[in-house]
Amino acid sequence: MENLLIPYEAALSIPCARALVFAPHPDDEVFGCGGTIMRHVQHNTPVHVIIVSDGTYGVSAEAENDHAIQRQNESIAAAQKLGYGIPAFWHYPDRQISYSEKLIQHILASIREIDADLVYAPSVLEMHPDHRALGMAVSEAVRRIGKLIRVAFYEVGVPLHPNLLLDISDLVTRKSAAMACFSSQNAKQRYDQHIAALNRYRTYTLPEQVS
């Protein structure tokens, strides 16, 4: 039956004690799981967000610092829309996130410090190499911890074969406002519209009230 291959119902929440979100670039935390973050906040669940790279790939050396600050400020503005606080920034060079012992140890330390029991990461099937490397490093870090911690992979550039869909119908306006904060990226390509379309498409197998 089809419902064994893809969810025919949407969850209303993803329960946990403390959630930790890893984003490869400033904006992935919103495009990939902004609605989920808001749902955790709604349930008074602490959410911590770590943005790994500075997001400066393709910018001239003279403009790098200003661009990094702009992208950081965009994520901070979006965080205010989502209501979780202020993200942490690791400032790894954009497009140079690599699957390495250094990154795994950095992730391990953060999971332990926050004592997270649910960790979000980009899917290892993503196109962007930073996304794939971060997803793999998070998976390895969680494996090494050796206790029950769930990993939730989110989609940005490549649709997943999902085993869980979350209903964010009542949050979509706020997610749109948060996505609009990333003017530097939406000016290059309407990522906000792409993600809105993907989120809408995910209702294909769901009841009519889930929009």
Tab-separated table of C-alpha atoms in Angstrom:
chain	number	residue	atom	x	y	z
A	1	MET	CA	0.000	0.000	0.000
A	2	GLU	CA	1.133	3.548	-0.717
A	3	ASN	CA	0.980	4.593	2.935
A	4	LEU	CA	3.797	2.135	3.665
A	5	LEU	CA	6.004	4.126	1.272
A	6	ILE	CA	5.147	7.694	2.283
A	7	PRO	CA	3.207	9.173	5.230
A	8	TYR	CA	-0.523	9.640	4.713
A	9	GLU	CA	-0.785	11.589	7.969
A	10	ALA	CA	1.173	14.582	9.250
A	11	ALA	CA	2.525	14.820	12.772
A	12	LEU	CA	1.443	17.830	14.815
A	13	SER	CA	4.730	17.918	16.736
A	14	ILE	CA	8.050	16.113	17.130
A	15	PRO	CA	8.472	15.653	20.896
A	16	CYS	CA	11.882	16.017	22.492
A	17	ALA	CA	13.515	17.577	25.549
A	18	ARG	CA	16.099	19.732	23.725
A	19	ALA	CA	16.524	20.218	19.971
A	20	LEU	CA	19.759	21.114	18.219
A	21	VAL	CA	19.776	22.300	14.593
A	22	PHE	CA	22.910	22.244	12.434
A	23	ALA	CA	22.769	24.457	9.343
A	24	PRO	CA	25.581	24.506	6.778
A	25	HIS	CA	24.874	28.099	5.700
A	26	PRO	CA	22.961	31.093	7.057
A	27	ASP	CA	19.411	30.403	5.740
A	28	ASP	CA	19.363	26.578	5.738
A	29	GLU	CA	18.032	26.564	9.299
A	30	VAL	CA	14.942	28.410	8.033
A	31	PHE	CA	14.510	26.965	4.535
A	32	GLY	CA	15.116	23.434	5.802
A	33	CYS	CA	13.274	23.309	9.123
A	34	GLY	CA	11.941	26.758	10.068
A	35	GLY	CA	8.437	25.435	10.654
A	36	THR	CA	9.757	22.665	12.877
A	37	ILE	CA	11.738	25.141	14.953
A	38	MET	CA	8.594	27.222	15.515
A	39	ARG	CA	6.632	24.125	16.512
A	40	HIS	CA	9.255	23.272	19.144
A	41	VAL	CA	9.145	26.843	20.449
A	42	GLN	CA	5.345	26.610	20.608
A	43	HIS	CA	5.740	23.594	22.907
A	44	ASN	CA	8.308	25.409	25.082
A	45	THR	CA	11.078	23.092	23.920
A	46	PRO	CA	14.548	24.701	23.952
A	47	VAL	CA	15.976	24.985	20.434
A	48	HIS	CA	19.636	25.703	19.715
A	49	VAL	CA	20.795	26.544	16.197
A	50	ILE	CA	24.380	26.354	14.960
A	51	ILE	CA	25.270	27.828	11.572
A	52	VAL	CA	28.504	26.237	10.454
A	53	SER	CA	29.819	28.302	7.523
A	54	ASP	CA	30.150	32.035	6.905
A	55	GLY	CA	28.224	31.916	3.606
A	56	THR	CA	30.769	33.963	1.644
A	57	TYR	CA	31.475	31.669	-1.314
A	58	GLY	CA	31.765	33.546	-4.613
A	59	VAL	CA	32.291	36.944	-2.985
A	60	SER	CA	35.463	38.956	-3.622
A	61	ALA	CA	38.083	38.994	-0.862
A	62	GLU	CA	37.410	42.692	-0.273
A	63	ALA	CA	33.696	42.095	0.270
A	64	GLU	CA	33.938	38.871	2.281
A	65	ASN	CA	33.750	40.398	5.739
A	66	ASP	CA	30.798	42.662	4.926
A	67	HIS	CA	28.957	39.798	3.230
A	68	ALA	CA	29.542	37.464	6.166
A	69	ILE	CA	28.134	40.072	8.529
A	70	GLN	CA	25.117	40.642	6.273
A	71	ARG	CA	24.315	36.940	6.144
A	72	GLN	CA	24.790	36.600	9.889
A	73	ASN	CA	22.400	39.499	10.483
A	74	GLU	CA	19.855	37.914	8.145
A	75	SER	CA	19.902	34.729	10.230
A	76	ILE	CA	19.561	36.742	13.438
A	77	ALA	CA	16.565	38.619	11.985
A	78	ALA	CA	14.984	35.344	10.895
A	79	ALA	CA	15.597	33.878	14.353
A	80	GLN	CA	13.533	36.677	15.837
A	81	LYS	CA	10.670	35.727	13.512
A	82	LEU	CA	10.945	32.079	14.571
A	83	GLY	CA	11.294	32.984	18.238
A	84	TYR	CA	14.046	30.608	19.344
A	85	GLY	CA	16.742	33.098	20.350
A	86	ILE	CA	20.043	33.813	18.586
A	87	PRO	CA	21.973	31.261	16.500
A	88	ALA	CA	25.611	30.395	17.105
A	89	PHE	CA	28.048	30.946	14.236
A	90	TRP	CA	31.111	28.776	13.668
A	91	HIS	CA	32.496	30.715	10.673
A	92	TYR	CA	33.862	27.757	8.717
A	93	PRO	CA	34.768	28.854	5.149
A	94	ASP	CA	31.791	28.472	2.837
A	95	ARG	CA	32.070	25.455	0.509
A	96	GLN	CA	34.973	24.117	2.550
A	97	ILE	CA	33.016	22.172	5.172
A	98	SER	CA	34.620	18.745	5.036
A	99	TYR	CA	33.899	15.455	6.724
A	100	SER	CA	36.750	15.523	9.206
A	101	GLU	CA	37.671	14.567	12.752
A	102	LYS	CA	37.809	18.260	13.646
A	103	LEU	CA	34.200	18.821	12.571
A	104	ILE	CA	32.962	15.624	14.219
A	105	GLN	CA	34.584	16.595	17.522
A	106	HIS	CA	33.115	20.112	17.281
A	107	ILE	CA	29.654	18.619	16.760
A	108	LEU	CA	30.136	16.073	19.557
A	109	ALA	CA	31.060	18.802	22.026
A	110	SER	CA	27.960	20.826	21.121
A	111	ILE	CA	25.551	17.895	21.427
A	112	ARG	CA	26.982	17.050	24.851
A	113	GLU	CA	26.992	20.644	26.057
A	114	ILE	CA	23.370	21.175	25.060
A	115	ASP	CA	22.376	17.614	26.028
A	116	ALA	CA	20.228	17.427	22.914
A	117	ASP	CA	18.080	14.367	22.315
A	118	LEU	CA	16.937	15.428	18.817
A	119	VAL	CA	19.456	16.724	16.280
A	120	TYR	CA	18.565	18.214	12.891
A	121	ALA	CA	20.993	18.077	9.975
A	122	PRO	CA	20.857	18.463	6.199
A	123	SER	CA	20.285	15.265	4.288
A	124	VAL	CA	23.343	13.349	3.086
A	125	LEU	CA	21.573	13.205	-0.301
A	126	GLU	CA	21.762	16.975	-0.801
A	127	MET	CA	23.590	18.352	-3.865
A	128	HIS	CA	25.719	20.934	-2.081
A	129	PRO	CA	28.964	19.406	-0.744
A	130	ASP	CA	28.733	21.416	2.508
A	131	HIS	CA	25.280	19.950	3.153
A	132	ARG	CA	26.428	16.380	2.536
A	133	ALA	CA	29.589	16.713	4.622
A	134	LEU	CA	27.704	18.212	7.566
A	135	GLY	CA	24.988	15.557	7.406
A	136	MET	CA	27.588	12.786	7.479
A	137	ALA	CA	29.555	14.407	10.308
A	138	VAL	CA	26.420	14.820	12.447
A	139	SER	CA	25.506	11.169	11.832
A	140	GLU	CA	28.957	10.011	12.927
A	141	ALA	CA	28.942	12.244	16.009
A	142	VAL	CA	25.582	10.861	17.123
A	143	ARG	CA	26.776	7.291	16.508
A	144	ARG	CA	29.792	7.857	18.775
A	145	ILE	CA	27.748	9.226	21.653
A	146	GLY	CA	26.308	5.772	22.153
A	147	LYS	CA	22.948	6.667	23.662
A	148	LEU	CA	19.523	7.200	22.178
A	149	ILE	CA	19.609	10.452	20.220
A	150	ARG	CA	17.394	10.894	17.184
A	151	VAL	CA	18.622	12.530	13.980
A	152	ALA	CA	16.141	14.253	11.670
A	153	PHE	CA	17.380	14.979	8.152
A	154	TYR	CA	15.783	17.966	6.443
A	155	GLU	CA	15.569	18.769	2.741
A	156	VAL	CA	16.664	21.969	1.002
A	157	GLY	CA	18.022	21.352	-2.493
A	158	VAL	CA	17.047	17.701	-2.979
A	159	PRO	CA	13.641	16.262	-1.996
A	160	LEU	CA	13.897	13.401	0.478
A	161	HIS	CA	11.941	10.159	0.561
A	162	PRO	CA	10.265	11.168	3.831
A	163	ASN	CA	9.245	8.938	6.708
A	164	LEU	CA	7.813	11.856	8.710
A	165	LEU	CA	5.833	14.913	7.641
A	166	LEU	CA	5.062	17.749	10.065
A	167	ASP	CA	1.962	19.913	9.694
A	168	ILE	CA	3.037	23.585	9.728
A	169	SER	CA	-0.140	24.969	8.119
A	170	ASP	CA	-0.689	27.471	10.921
A	171	LEU	CA	2.956	28.587	10.815
A	172	VAL	CA	3.474	29.081	7.095
A	173	THR	CA	2.972	32.874	7.186
A	174	ARG	CA	5.674	33.251	9.833
A	175	LYS	CA	7.974	30.898	7.958
A	176	SER	CA	7.499	33.021	4.830
A	177	ALA	CA	8.397	36.145	6.826
A	178	ALA	CA	11.525	34.432	8.139
A	179	MET	CA	12.547	33.301	4.650
A	180	ALA	CA	12.110	36.858	3.397
A	181	CYS	CA	14.877	37.971	5.784
A	182	PHE	CA	17.460	36.421	3.453
A	183	SER	CA	17.390	39.176	0.866
A	184	SER	CA	20.995	38.543	-0.197
A	185	GLN	CA	20.083	35.004	-1.280
A	186	ASN	CA	16.564	35.574	-2.592
A	187	ALA	CA	17.980	38.278	-4.873
A	188	LYS	CA	20.103	35.617	-6.595
A	189	GLN	CA	17.340	33.045	-6.835
A	190	ARG	CA	13.894	32.863	-5.265
A	191	TYR	CA	14.814	30.190	-2.763
A	192	ASP	CA	11.895	31.259	-0.594
A	193	GLN	CA	9.454	30.459	-3.396
A	194	HIS	CA	11.147	27.135	-4.151
A	195	ILE	CA	10.886	26.058	-0.515
A	196	ALA	CA	7.280	27.237	-0.239
A	197	ALA	CA	6.475	25.127	-3.311
A	198	LEU	CA	8.259	22.101	-1.836
A	199	ASN	CA	6.413	22.492	1.466
A	200	ARG	CA	3.111	22.719	-0.419
A	201	TYR	CA	3.951	19.688	-2.545
A	202	ARG	CA	4.481	17.664	0.626
A	203	THR	CA	0.699	17.796	1.210
A	204	TYR	CA	0.168	15.532	-1.823
A	205	THR	CA	-0.686	12.498	0.326
A	206	LEU	CA	-2.171	14.400	3.274
A	207	PRO	CA	-5.709	15.379	4.300
A	208	GLU	CA	-7.220	18.511	2.771
A	209	GLN	CA	-6.884	20.554	5.970
A	210	VAL	CA	-3.107	20.240	5.841
A	211	SER	CA	-1.939	23.013	3.520
